[in-house]
Coordinates of C-alpha atoms and ligand atoms in Angstrom, one line a residue:
M1 CA -24.7 28.8 43.4
Q2 CA -21.4 30.2 42.3
K3 CA -21.1 32.4 39.0
L4 CA -18.3 32.8 36.4
L5 CA -17.8 35.4 33.8
L6 CA -16.3 32.7 31.1
L7 CA -15.4 32.7 27.6
G8 CA -17.2 30.1 25.9
D9 CA -14.1 27.9 25.7
E10 CA -13.7 28.2 29.1
A11 CA -17.1 27.2 30.0
L12 CA -17.2 24.3 28.5
A13 CA -13.4 23.7 30.6
Q14 CA -15.6 24.5 33.6
G15 CA -18.6 22.8 33.2
A16 CA -16.2 19.4 32.2
L17 CA -13.9 20.1 35.3
D18 CA -17.2 20.3 37.3
A19 CA -18.9 17.0 35.5
G20 CA -16.2 14.9 36.8
L21 CA -13.6 14.9 34.2
S22 CA -10.6 13.5 34.9
G23 CA -8.0 13.9 32.0
V24 CA -7.9 16.2 28.8
Y25 CA -5.5 15.9 25.7
A26 CA -5.3 18.8 23.0
Y27 CA -3.1 19.9 20.2
P28 CA -3.2 23.9 20.6
G29 CA -5.2 25.8 17.5
T30 CA -7.3 28.8 17.1
P31 CA -10.4 29.1 18.3
S32 CA -9.7 25.8 20.5
T33 CA -6.7 26.6 22.6
E34 CA -8.2 27.9 25.5
I35 CA -10.4 25.1 26.5
T36 CA -7.2 23.3 27.4
E37 CA -5.4 26.3 29.1
Y38 CA -8.1 26.9 31.4
I39 CA -7.7 23.8 32.6
Q40 CA -3.8 23.7 32.7
R41 CA -4.6 26.9 35.5
N42 CA -7.7 25.9 37.0
K43 CA -6.2 25.9 40.6
E44 CA -9.1 23.2 41.6
A45 CA -8.1 20.9 38.6
M46 CA -4.6 21.5 39.7
E47 CA -5.5 20.2 43.2
R48 CA -7.4 17.2 42.2
K49 CA -4.6 16.6 39.8
V50 CA -6.5 16.3 36.5
H51 CA -4.6 15.4 33.7
S52 CA -3.3 18.0 31.1
E53 CA -1.1 17.4 28.2
W54 CA -0.7 18.8 25.1
S55 CA -0.5 16.0 22.9
A56 CA 1.6 15.8 19.9
N57 CA -1.4 16.1 17.8
E58 CA -4.8 15.6 17.5
K59 CA -4.8 11.8 16.4
T60 CA -2.9 11.3 19.5
A61 CA -5.0 13.3 21.8
L62 CA -8.3 11.4 20.8
E63 CA -6.6 8.2 21.2
A64 CA -5.3 9.3 24.7
S65 CA -8.7 10.3 25.2
L66 CA -10.1 6.8 24.2
G67 CA -7.4 5.3 26.6
M68 CA -8.8 7.0 29.7
S69 CA -12.5 6.3 28.5
Y70 CA -11.5 2.3 28.6
A71 CA -10.2 2.9 32.0
G72 CA -13.5 4.5 32.7
K73 CA -12.5 7.9 33.3
R74 CA -14.1 11.2 32.2
T75 CA -12.0 12.6 29.3
M76 CA -11.9 15.2 26.7
S77 CA -9.9 15.9 23.6
C78 CA -10.1 19.0 22.1
M79 CA -8.6 20.6 19.4
K80 CA -9.8 23.0 15.9
H81 CA -12.2 22.1 13.3
V82 CA -9.1 21.2 11.1
G83 CA -7.9 18.8 13.8
L84 CA -10.8 17.3 13.4
N85 CA -9.5 15.8 10.0
V86 CA -6.1 14.8 11.5
A87 CA -8.4 12.8 14.4
A88 CA -10.6 11.6 11.8
D89 CA -9.3 7.9 12.1
P90 CA -9.8 7.3 15.7
Y91 CA -13.2 9.6 16.1
V92 CA -15.1 7.7 12.9
N93 CA -13.5 4.3 14.7
S94 CA -14.2 5.3 18.0
A95 CA -17.7 5.1 17.3
L96 CA -17.6 1.7 16.7
T97 CA -15.2 1.2 19.6
G98 CA -17.5 3.0 22.1
A99 CA -16.7 4.5 25.2
N100 CA -16.1 3.3 28.6
G101 CA -15.8 6.3 31.0
G102 CA -17.8 9.5 29.3
I103 CA -15.3 11.0 25.9
I104 CA -16.1 14.6 24.7
V105 CA -14.6 15.6 21.4
A106 CA -14.6 19.3 21.6
V107 CA -14.2 21.0 18.3
A108 CA -13.6 24.8 17.9
D109 CA -14.9 25.8 14.3
D110 CA -13.4 28.7 12.3
P111 CA -16.0 30.3 10.3
S112 CA -14.6 33.3 8.2
M113 CA -11.2 31.9 8.6
H114 CA -9.7 34.5 10.7
S115 CA -7.2 32.0 11.7
S116 CA -7.6 29.0 9.9
Q117 CA -6.9 27.4 6.2
N118 CA -10.4 26.7 5.5
E119 CA -14.2 27.1 6.8
Q120 CA -15.4 23.5 7.5
D121 CA -18.1 22.4 9.6
S122 CA -17.3 19.7 12.1
R123 CA -21.1 18.7 12.4
F124 CA -20.6 17.0 9.4
Y125 CA -18.3 15.0 11.2
G126 CA -20.8 13.6 13.9
K127 CA -23.1 13.2 10.8
F128 CA -20.7 10.9 9.0
A129 CA -19.5 9.0 11.9
M130 CA -23.5 8.7 13.4
L131 CA -22.4 10.2 16.3
P132 CA -24.5 12.4 18.5
A133 CA -23.1 16.1 18.2
L134 CA -24.2 19.0 20.2
E135 CA -23.7 22.9 20.1
P136 CA -24.1 25.4 22.5
C137 CA -25.9 28.6 21.9
N138 CA -24.1 30.7 24.5
Q139 CA -21.7 30.3 27.5
Q140 CA -24.3 29.0 29.8
E141 CA -25.4 26.0 27.5
A142 CA -21.3 25.1 26.8
Y143 CA -20.9 25.0 30.4
D144 CA -24.2 22.4 30.6
M145 CA -23.2 20.8 28.1
A146 CA -20.6 19.2 29.6
F147 CA -22.4 17.6 32.0
Y148 CA -24.8 16.2 29.7
A149 CA -22.7 15.0 27.0
F150 CA -20.7 13.0 30.2
E151 CA -23.8 11.6 31.1
L152 CA -24.9 10.5 27.1
S153 CA -21.7 9.7 26.2
E154 CA -21.8 6.9 29.5
K155 CA -25.5 5.8 28.5
Y156 CA -25.0 4.4 25.1
K157 CA -21.3 4.4 25.4
I158 CA -20.6 6.3 22.7
P159 CA -18.1 9.6 22.7
I160 CA -20.3 13.2 22.3
L161 CA -18.6 15.4 20.0
V162 CA -19.4 19.4 21.5
R163 CA -18.9 21.8 18.6
L164 CA -18.1 25.3 19.2
T165 CA -18.0 28.3 16.9
T166 CA -15.1 31.1 17.2
R167 CA -17.2 33.8 18.1
L168 CA -19.1 31.7 21.2
A169 CA -15.6 30.4 21.7
H170 CA -14.2 34.0 22.1
S171 CA -16.7 35.7 23.9
R172 CA -17.0 36.1 27.6
A173 CA -20.9 35.7 29.5
G174 CA -21.8 34.8 32.7
I175 CA -22.4 31.3 33.8
E176 CA -24.1 29.4 36.8
R177 CA -21.9 26.5 38.3
K178 CA -23.7 23.5 39.2
P179 CA -22.5 21.3 42.3
V180 CA -19.2 19.6 40.9
L181 CA -19.1 15.3 40.3
K182 CA -16.6 13.3 41.5
E183 CA -14.2 11.8 39.5
N184 CA -15.1 8.2 37.9
E185 CA -13.1 5.2 39.4
L186 CA -11.1 3.4 37.9
K187 CA -13.1 0.5 35.8
L188 CA -12.5 -1.4 32.8
P189 CA -15.3 -1.7 30.2
E190 CA -17.7 -4.8 30.6
D191 CA -16.9 -6.1 27.2
I192 CA -13.5 -6.7 27.5
H193 CA -13.9 -6.8 23.2
Q194 CA -15.3 -3.7 23.2
F195 CA -12.5 -1.7 21.6
V196 CA -11.1 -4.3 19.4
L197 CA -11.9 -3.6 16.1
L198 CA -11.4 -6.7 14.5
P199 CA -13.6 -7.2 11.1
A200 CA -15.9 -10.1 13.0
I201 CA -16.1 -7.8 15.9
A202 CA -16.6 -4.4 14.2
R203 CA -19.6 -6.0 12.0
R204 CA -21.0 -7.0 14.8
K205 CA -20.6 -3.2 16.3
Y206 CA -21.4 -1.4 13.4
K207 CA -24.7 -3.2 13.4
N208 CA -25.3 -1.9 16.8
L209 CA -24.0 1.6 16.1
L210 CA -26.7 1.4 13.0
A211 CA -29.3 -0.2 15.8
M212 CA -28.5 3.1 17.7
Q213 CA -29.9 5.9 15.8
K214 CA -33.2 5.6 16.7
D215 CA -32.3 5.9 20.0
F216 CA -30.2 9.2 19.2
L217 CA -32.7 10.5 17.5
M218 CA -34.9 10.2 20.6
E219 CA -32.5 11.8 22.7
S220 CA -32.1 14.6 20.3
E221 CA -36.6 15.1 19.9
N222 CA -36.5 15.2 23.8
S223 CA -33.3 17.2 23.9
P224 CA -33.1 20.2 26.7
F225 CA -31.2 21.6 24.0
N226 CA -33.3 21.5 21.3
S227 CA -36.9 23.4 21.5
Y228 CA -40.0 24.4 19.7
I229 CA -41.1 27.9 20.8
D230 CA -44.7 28.8 18.7
G231 CA -45.2 32.0 17.6
P232 CA -48.6 34.1 15.8
D233 CA -47.1 34.4 12.6
K234 CA -46.9 31.1 10.4
K235 CA -45.8 33.1 7.0
M236 CA -42.2 32.3 7.9
G237 CA -40.9 29.5 10.4
I238 CA -37.1 30.0 11.7
I239 CA -34.6 26.8 12.4
A240 CA -32.0 28.0 14.5
C241 CA -28.9 26.1 15.0
G242 CA -26.2 26.8 17.9
L243 CA -24.9 30.4 18.2
A244 CA -27.1 31.2 15.4
Y245 CA -30.0 31.3 18.1
N246 CA -28.4 34.3 19.8
Y247 CA -28.1 36.0 16.7
L248 CA -31.7 35.4 15.7
M249 CA -32.7 36.4 19.7
E250 CA -30.7 39.8 19.4
N251 CA -32.8 41.3 16.9
F252 CA -35.8 40.7 18.9
P253 CA -34.6 42.7 22.3
E254 CA -38.0 41.7 24.1
G255 CA -36.9 38.0 23.6
K256 CA -39.7 36.9 21.3
S257 CA -40.0 35.9 17.6
P258 CA -43.0 36.7 15.9
Y259 CA -42.2 33.4 13.9
P260 CA -42.4 29.8 15.5
V261 CA -38.8 29.0 16.2
L262 CA -37.0 25.6 16.4
K263 CA -33.7 26.0 18.3
I264 CA -31.5 23.1 17.5
G265 CA -28.0 22.8 19.7
Q266 CA -28.4 18.6 19.7
Y267 CA -27.7 16.3 16.6
P268 CA -29.3 14.3 14.8
I269 CA -31.8 16.6 13.5
P270 CA -34.9 16.1 15.6
E271 CA -37.2 15.4 12.6
S272 CA -40.7 15.4 14.2
L273 CA -39.6 18.8 15.3
V274 CA -38.8 19.7 12.0
M275 CA -41.5 18.4 10.4
R276 CA -43.9 20.1 12.6
I277 CA -42.5 23.7 12.0
A278 CA -42.6 22.4 8.4
N279 CA -46.0 21.9 8.4
E280 CA -47.2 25.0 10.4
C281 CA -45.5 27.8 8.2
E282 CA -45.6 28.4 4.6
S283 CA -41.7 28.9 4.3
L284 CA -38.5 27.8 6.4
L285 CA -35.6 30.1 7.2
I286 CA -32.6 28.6 8.1
L287 CA -30.3 29.6 10.6
E288 CA -27.0 28.2 10.9
E289 CA -22.7 28.9 11.6
G290 CA -20.9 27.0 9.1
A291 CA -21.8 25.1 6.3
P292 CA -26.0 24.6 5.0
L293 CA -26.1 21.6 7.2
V294 CA -29.9 21.5 7.7
E295 CA -30.8 23.6 5.2
E296 CA -29.4 20.7 2.4
M297 CA -31.0 18.0 4.4
L298 CA -34.7 19.7 4.0
R299 CA -34.3 20.9 0.5
G300 CA -33.5 17.1 -0.7
Y301 CA -33.2 17.7 -4.6
M302 CA -36.1 18.8 -5.5
N303 CA -36.7 22.1 -3.0
K304 CA -40.7 21.5 -3.5
P305 CA -42.9 21.8 -2.0
L306 CA -42.0 24.2 1.2
V307 CA -40.0 27.5 0.5
I308 CA -36.8 26.7 2.3
K309 CA -34.4 30.4 2.6
G310 CA -30.7 30.6 3.8
R311 CA -27.1 30.1 2.5
L312 CA -28.2 28.1 -0.5
D313 CA -30.8 30.5 -1.7
G314 CA -28.7 34.0 -0.8
T315 CA -31.3 35.3 1.5
L316 CA -28.0 34.3 3.6
P317 CA -24.0 34.7 2.4
R318 CA -23.0 31.4 1.3
D319 CA -19.3 32.1 3.7
G320 CA -18.2 33.5 6.7
E321 CA -19.6 33.6 9.9
L322 CA -22.9 34.8 10.9
N323 CA -24.2 38.2 13.4
P324 CA -27.4 39.6 14.1
N325 CA -27.6 42.0 11.5
L326 CA -27.0 39.9 8.8
V327 CA -29.9 37.6 10.7
R328 CA -32.3 40.9 10.6
I329 CA -31.5 41.2 6.7
A330 CA -32.4 37.4 6.8
L331 CA -35.8 38.4 8.4
G332 CA -36.4 41.4 6.2
M333 CA -35.9 43.9 9.0
E334 CA -33.7 47.5 8.8
D335 CA -30.1 46.7 7.8
L336 CA -28.1 48.6 10.6
T337 CA -24.9 47.7 9.2
G338 CA -23.0 50.4 11.0
Q339 CA -20.2 53.6 10.4
S340 CA -17.4 52.1 8.0
I341 CA -14.7 51.1 10.1
P342 CA -12.5 54.0 11.4
E343 CA -9.0 54.2 9.4
I344 CA -6.9 53.5 12.4
V345 CA -8.8 49.7 13.1
V346 CA -8.7 48.7 9.4
P347 CA -7.3 45.6 9.1
R348 CA -3.6 45.9 8.6
P349 CA -1.8 42.7 7.3
P350 CA 0.2 40.5 10.0
V351 CA 4.0 40.6 10.5
L352 CA 6.7 38.6 11.9
C353 CA 7.2 40.2 15.5
V354 CA 10.3 42.2 15.7
G355 CA 13.1 40.1 16.7
C356 CA 11.3 37.1 15.5
P357 CA 13.9 34.1 14.4
H358 CA 12.1 33.2 11.7
T359 CA 13.0 37.1 10.3
D360 CA 16.9 35.7 10.3
T361 CA 16.0 32.5 8.7
Y362 CA 13.8 33.7 5.9
K363 CA 16.7 36.6 5.1
A364 CA 19.7 34.0 4.4
L365 CA 16.9 31.6 2.5
K366 CA 15.4 34.4 0.3
E367 CA 19.6 35.8 -0.6
V368 CA 19.9 31.9 -1.4
I369 CA 16.7 30.7 -3.5
D370 CA 16.7 34.1 -5.3
E371 CA 19.7 32.8 -7.6
Y372 CA 16.8 29.9 -8.3
G373 CA 13.5 32.1 -8.9
S374 CA 11.1 32.0 -6.9
G375 CA 8.5 28.5 -6.7
H376 CA 11.0 26.5 -4.5
V377 CA 10.1 26.8 -1.2
F378 CA 7.0 24.6 0.6
S379 CA 5.9 25.4 4.1
D380 CA 3.9 24.5 6.8
I381 CA 1.6 26.0 9.2
G382 CA 3.0 28.4 11.9
C383 CA 4.3 32.1 12.7
Y384 CA 6.5 31.6 9.8
T385 CA 4.1 31.0 7.2
L386 CA 4.2 34.8 7.1
G387 CA 7.3 34.3 4.8
A388 CA 4.7 34.3 2.0
L389 CA 3.4 38.2 2.5
P390 CA 5.7 41.2 2.0
P391 CA 9.2 41.7 2.6
F392 CA 10.0 37.8 1.9
R393 CA 7.5 36.2 -0.2
V394 CA 9.6 33.0 0.2
I395 CA 7.3 30.4 0.7
N396 CA 4.9 29.0 -2.2
S397 CA 2.6 26.4 -0.5
C398 CA 0.9 26.4 2.9
V399 CA -1.6 22.9 2.4
D400 CA -2.1 21.5 5.9
M401 CA -0.2 20.5 8.6
G402 CA 3.1 18.7 7.8
A403 CA 2.8 19.0 3.6
S404 CA 5.4 21.0 3.8
L405 CA 7.9 17.9 3.4
T406 CA 5.9 16.1 1.4
M407 CA 4.8 18.5 -0.8
A408 CA 8.9 19.3 -1.4
I409 CA 9.0 15.1 -1.9
G410 CA 6.7 15.1 -5.0
A411 CA 8.1 18.1 -6.6
A412 CA 11.7 17.0 -5.9
D413 CA 10.6 13.1 -7.7
A414 CA 9.3 15.8 -10.6
G415 CA 12.5 17.6 -10.9
L416 CA 12.4 20.7 -8.9
F417 CA 15.7 21.4 -7.8
P418 CA 16.4 22.8 -5.5
S419 CA 13.3 21.4 -3.4
I420 CA 13.0 23.1 -0.1
A421 CA 10.9 22.4 2.8
V422 CA 9.8 24.5 6.0
I423 CA 8.4 23.7 9.0
G424 CA 8.2 24.6 12.9
D425 CA 9.3 22.4 15.6
S426 CA 5.9 21.5 16.5
T427 CA 4.2 20.8 13.5
F428 CA 7.2 18.5 12.8
T429 CA 6.3 16.5 15.5
H430 CA 2.5 17.0 14.9
S431 CA 3.0 15.7 11.1
G432 CA 6.1 15.9 9.9
I433 CA 7.9 13.0 11.1
T434 CA 6.4 10.7 8.9
G435 CA 6.8 12.8 5.6
L436 CA 10.8 12.7 6.5
L437 CA 10.7 9.0 6.9
D438 CA 9.6 8.7 3.4
A439 CA 12.0 11.3 2.5
V440 CA 15.1 9.3 3.6
N441 CA 13.7 6.0 2.8
A442 CA 12.8 7.6 -1.1
K443 CA 16.4 9.3 -0.8
S444 CA 14.7 12.3 -2.2
N445 CA 16.9 15.4 -2.9
I446 CA 15.7 17.9 -0.4
V447 CA 16.3 20.5 2.2
L448 CA 14.2 20.5 5.3
F449 CA 14.4 23.2 7.5
I450 CA 12.9 22.6 11.4
L451 CA 12.7 26.3 12.3
D452 CA 13.0 25.5 16.4
N453 CA 12.1 28.2 18.5
N454 CA 11.2 25.8 21.2
T455 CA 7.6 26.5 21.4
T456 CA 4.2 26.1 19.3
A457 CA 4.4 29.9 19.0
M458 CA 1.1 30.9 16.8
T459 CA -1.0 29.7 19.6
G460 CA 0.4 31.2 23.1
G461 CA 3.6 29.3 23.3
Q462 CA 2.5 25.6 24.3
T463 CA 5.3 23.2 25.3
S464 CA 6.2 21.8 21.8
P465 CA 6.0 17.5 22.1
G466 CA 9.7 18.1 20.3
A467 CA 11.7 20.2 22.1
G468 CA 15.0 19.4 23.0
K469 CA 15.0 15.9 21.0
L470 CA 15.0 17.4 17.0
E471 CA 18.5 15.9 16.3
D472 CA 17.8 12.4 17.8
I473 CA 14.6 12.3 15.9
C474 CA 15.9 12.8 12.7
K475 CA 19.0 10.7 13.2
G476 CA 17.0 8.1 14.2
I477 CA 14.8 8.5 11.2
G478 CA 17.7 8.0 9.3
V479 CA 19.3 11.7 8.0
E480 CA 22.7 11.2 7.9
E481 CA 24.4 13.0 10.5
E482 CA 26.4 15.3 9.3
H483 CA 23.7 16.3 6.7
I484 CA 22.0 17.6 10.3
R485 CA 23.0 20.8 11.0
I486 CA 22.5 23.4 13.7
I487 CA 22.8 27.2 13.2
V488 CA 21.5 30.1 15.8
P489 CA 19.7 32.8 13.4
L490 CA 20.8 35.6 14.0
T491 CA 22.3 38.7 12.0
R492 CA 25.7 38.1 13.2
N493 CA 25.2 34.7 11.4
H494 CA 23.7 35.2 8.0
E495 CA 27.1 34.9 5.9
E496 CA 27.7 31.5 7.6
F497 CA 23.9 30.4 7.5
V498 CA 23.8 31.5 3.4
K499 CA 26.7 28.9 3.0
L500 CA 25.5 26.3 5.0
I501 CA 22.4 26.5 2.7
K502 CA 24.1 26.6 -0.4
E503 CA 26.0 23.5 1.0
E504 CA 23.5 21.7 1.8
I505 CA 21.6 22.0 -1.3
A506 CA 24.5 20.9 -2.8
Y507 CA 24.8 17.5 -1.2
D508 CA 22.2 15.3 -3.3
G509 CA 19.7 13.3 -0.3
V510 CA 17.6 14.7 2.4
S511 CA 19.3 17.2 4.5
V512 CA 18.4 19.0 7.8
I513 CA 18.8 22.5 8.6
I514 CA 17.8 23.4 12.3
P515 CA 17.9 27.2 13.1
R516 CA 17.5 27.0 16.6
R517 CA 16.3 30.6 18.3
E518 CA 13.8 30.9 21.1
C519 CA 10.9 32.6 19.9
I520 CA 10.8 36.3 21.1
Q521 CA 7.5 36.3 22.9
T522 CA 7.9 33.6 24.9
L523 CA 11.3 34.5 25.9
T524 CA 10.1 37.9 26.8
K525 CA 7.3 36.6 28.8
K526 CA 9.6 34.0 30.8
M527 CA 12.3 37.3 31.3
R528 CA 9.6 39.1 32.8
K529 CA 8.6 35.9 34.9
K530 CA 12.4 36.5 36.6
Ligands
SF4_1 S1 5.4 34.8 18.3 FE1 7.6 34.4 18.3 S2 7.9 32.9 16.5 FE2 5.7 34.1 16.1 S3 6.2 35.6 14.8 FE3 6.2 36.2 16.9 S4 8.7 36.0 17.7 FE4 8.0 34.6 15.5

């Protein structure tokens, strides 16, 4: 079969395409973005007219996937780990609605927070929703798992979570393709009430979900992605989950661990395999990327009589990404920490690009806000969050998508004046609109900046769902027309910009200022294409 050199994200995308994907819905977020981007530029996907869409947010993406599944087709929704929080409502409920056509919920976690606000582990969501989850250890598994996930999804009529982590998502390796499967025909669910979660139906479906847990466990015990690999030295047994298995094996170049290894790539945790390694070995070392999910389950409260080592007892760091050397140290092998990093690659704080439109906005905002002292500006997530760093230091919060607006409302209610929110055009449509509605309904005294650079810049320039509609959205929500102010953020407009901000701060009510100028990166790309 054909071989391809692919990122982990791309391998999952190619696997889904080859397994008969009909549509993907996603919201961009590092390290998951490349899954959808790959499908969007894939020639075969274009010829086949595989539907691909950047949704307004992760919740709408997953709900659209549920709709496509309802119609019998195979579908995938993609997001980063914090995006799964946004999609948690449909995800947890989808355990009850189930699927018709296969659904993959592809979530890329970001341990070490390379580009994220937190370090959460999406496997917990699988456990919480009581749904099976898969975790590839390499690119080939990411590819193969797409086939497996769709089959499992359609067999039990439930969505399957596939969890990637940054290092796998963003590193490249060869994969071998399988024969391409045909897309499903349009087919409505046999049970017409399947997706109707009225209490009486939901109660029945919840019992059904509980009853299926033993099947999910049986599938996990027999999964091709879970295996027990025996070893002669029983002083220690190793449980290695997902990518951690790769890190482990990198320390044994000949491919043989002296210790028994339980490789886990499918959840729920395969109980009988865990019991086997626990019974055969004197102690256990748990290797898992992210949170100590398996370790906590095995320790229970007493941590007796088995000696269990991992992230909880300090054998491995409690936070951050694993790597082969950390695993090496945990195995009691020599620490191979390399040379110190040359100065040229010492991390430098990120800055806005030269010519970024946000620079002019922050210059104007800083000039005005300095009159009031710091602590008045609530921000959101995007390039503009860099306004927290020098030279601006103009924003004072960044909690989650949409929180700038709602925090500004709360602070204004508490008496903070002025109370200012800064959000990007894409983030505004992701989860800012409802906050603005709250502000209008409560007649909050806030000034909202929607920094419109006509793209989702931080993740590489995806289409912004609100492009060309921002004023109309604000008007529709009820912001007074004369307090929706548009300006082009350029040095020559600085004085006008400062004046405009002062006027809107002076207005007692909801003001929206839209500084509008295209992101310099996407503009440059467009110019080059021309
Ligand atoms: S990518 Fe665009 S929006 Fe982001 S910092 Fe650069 S110019 Fe500004």
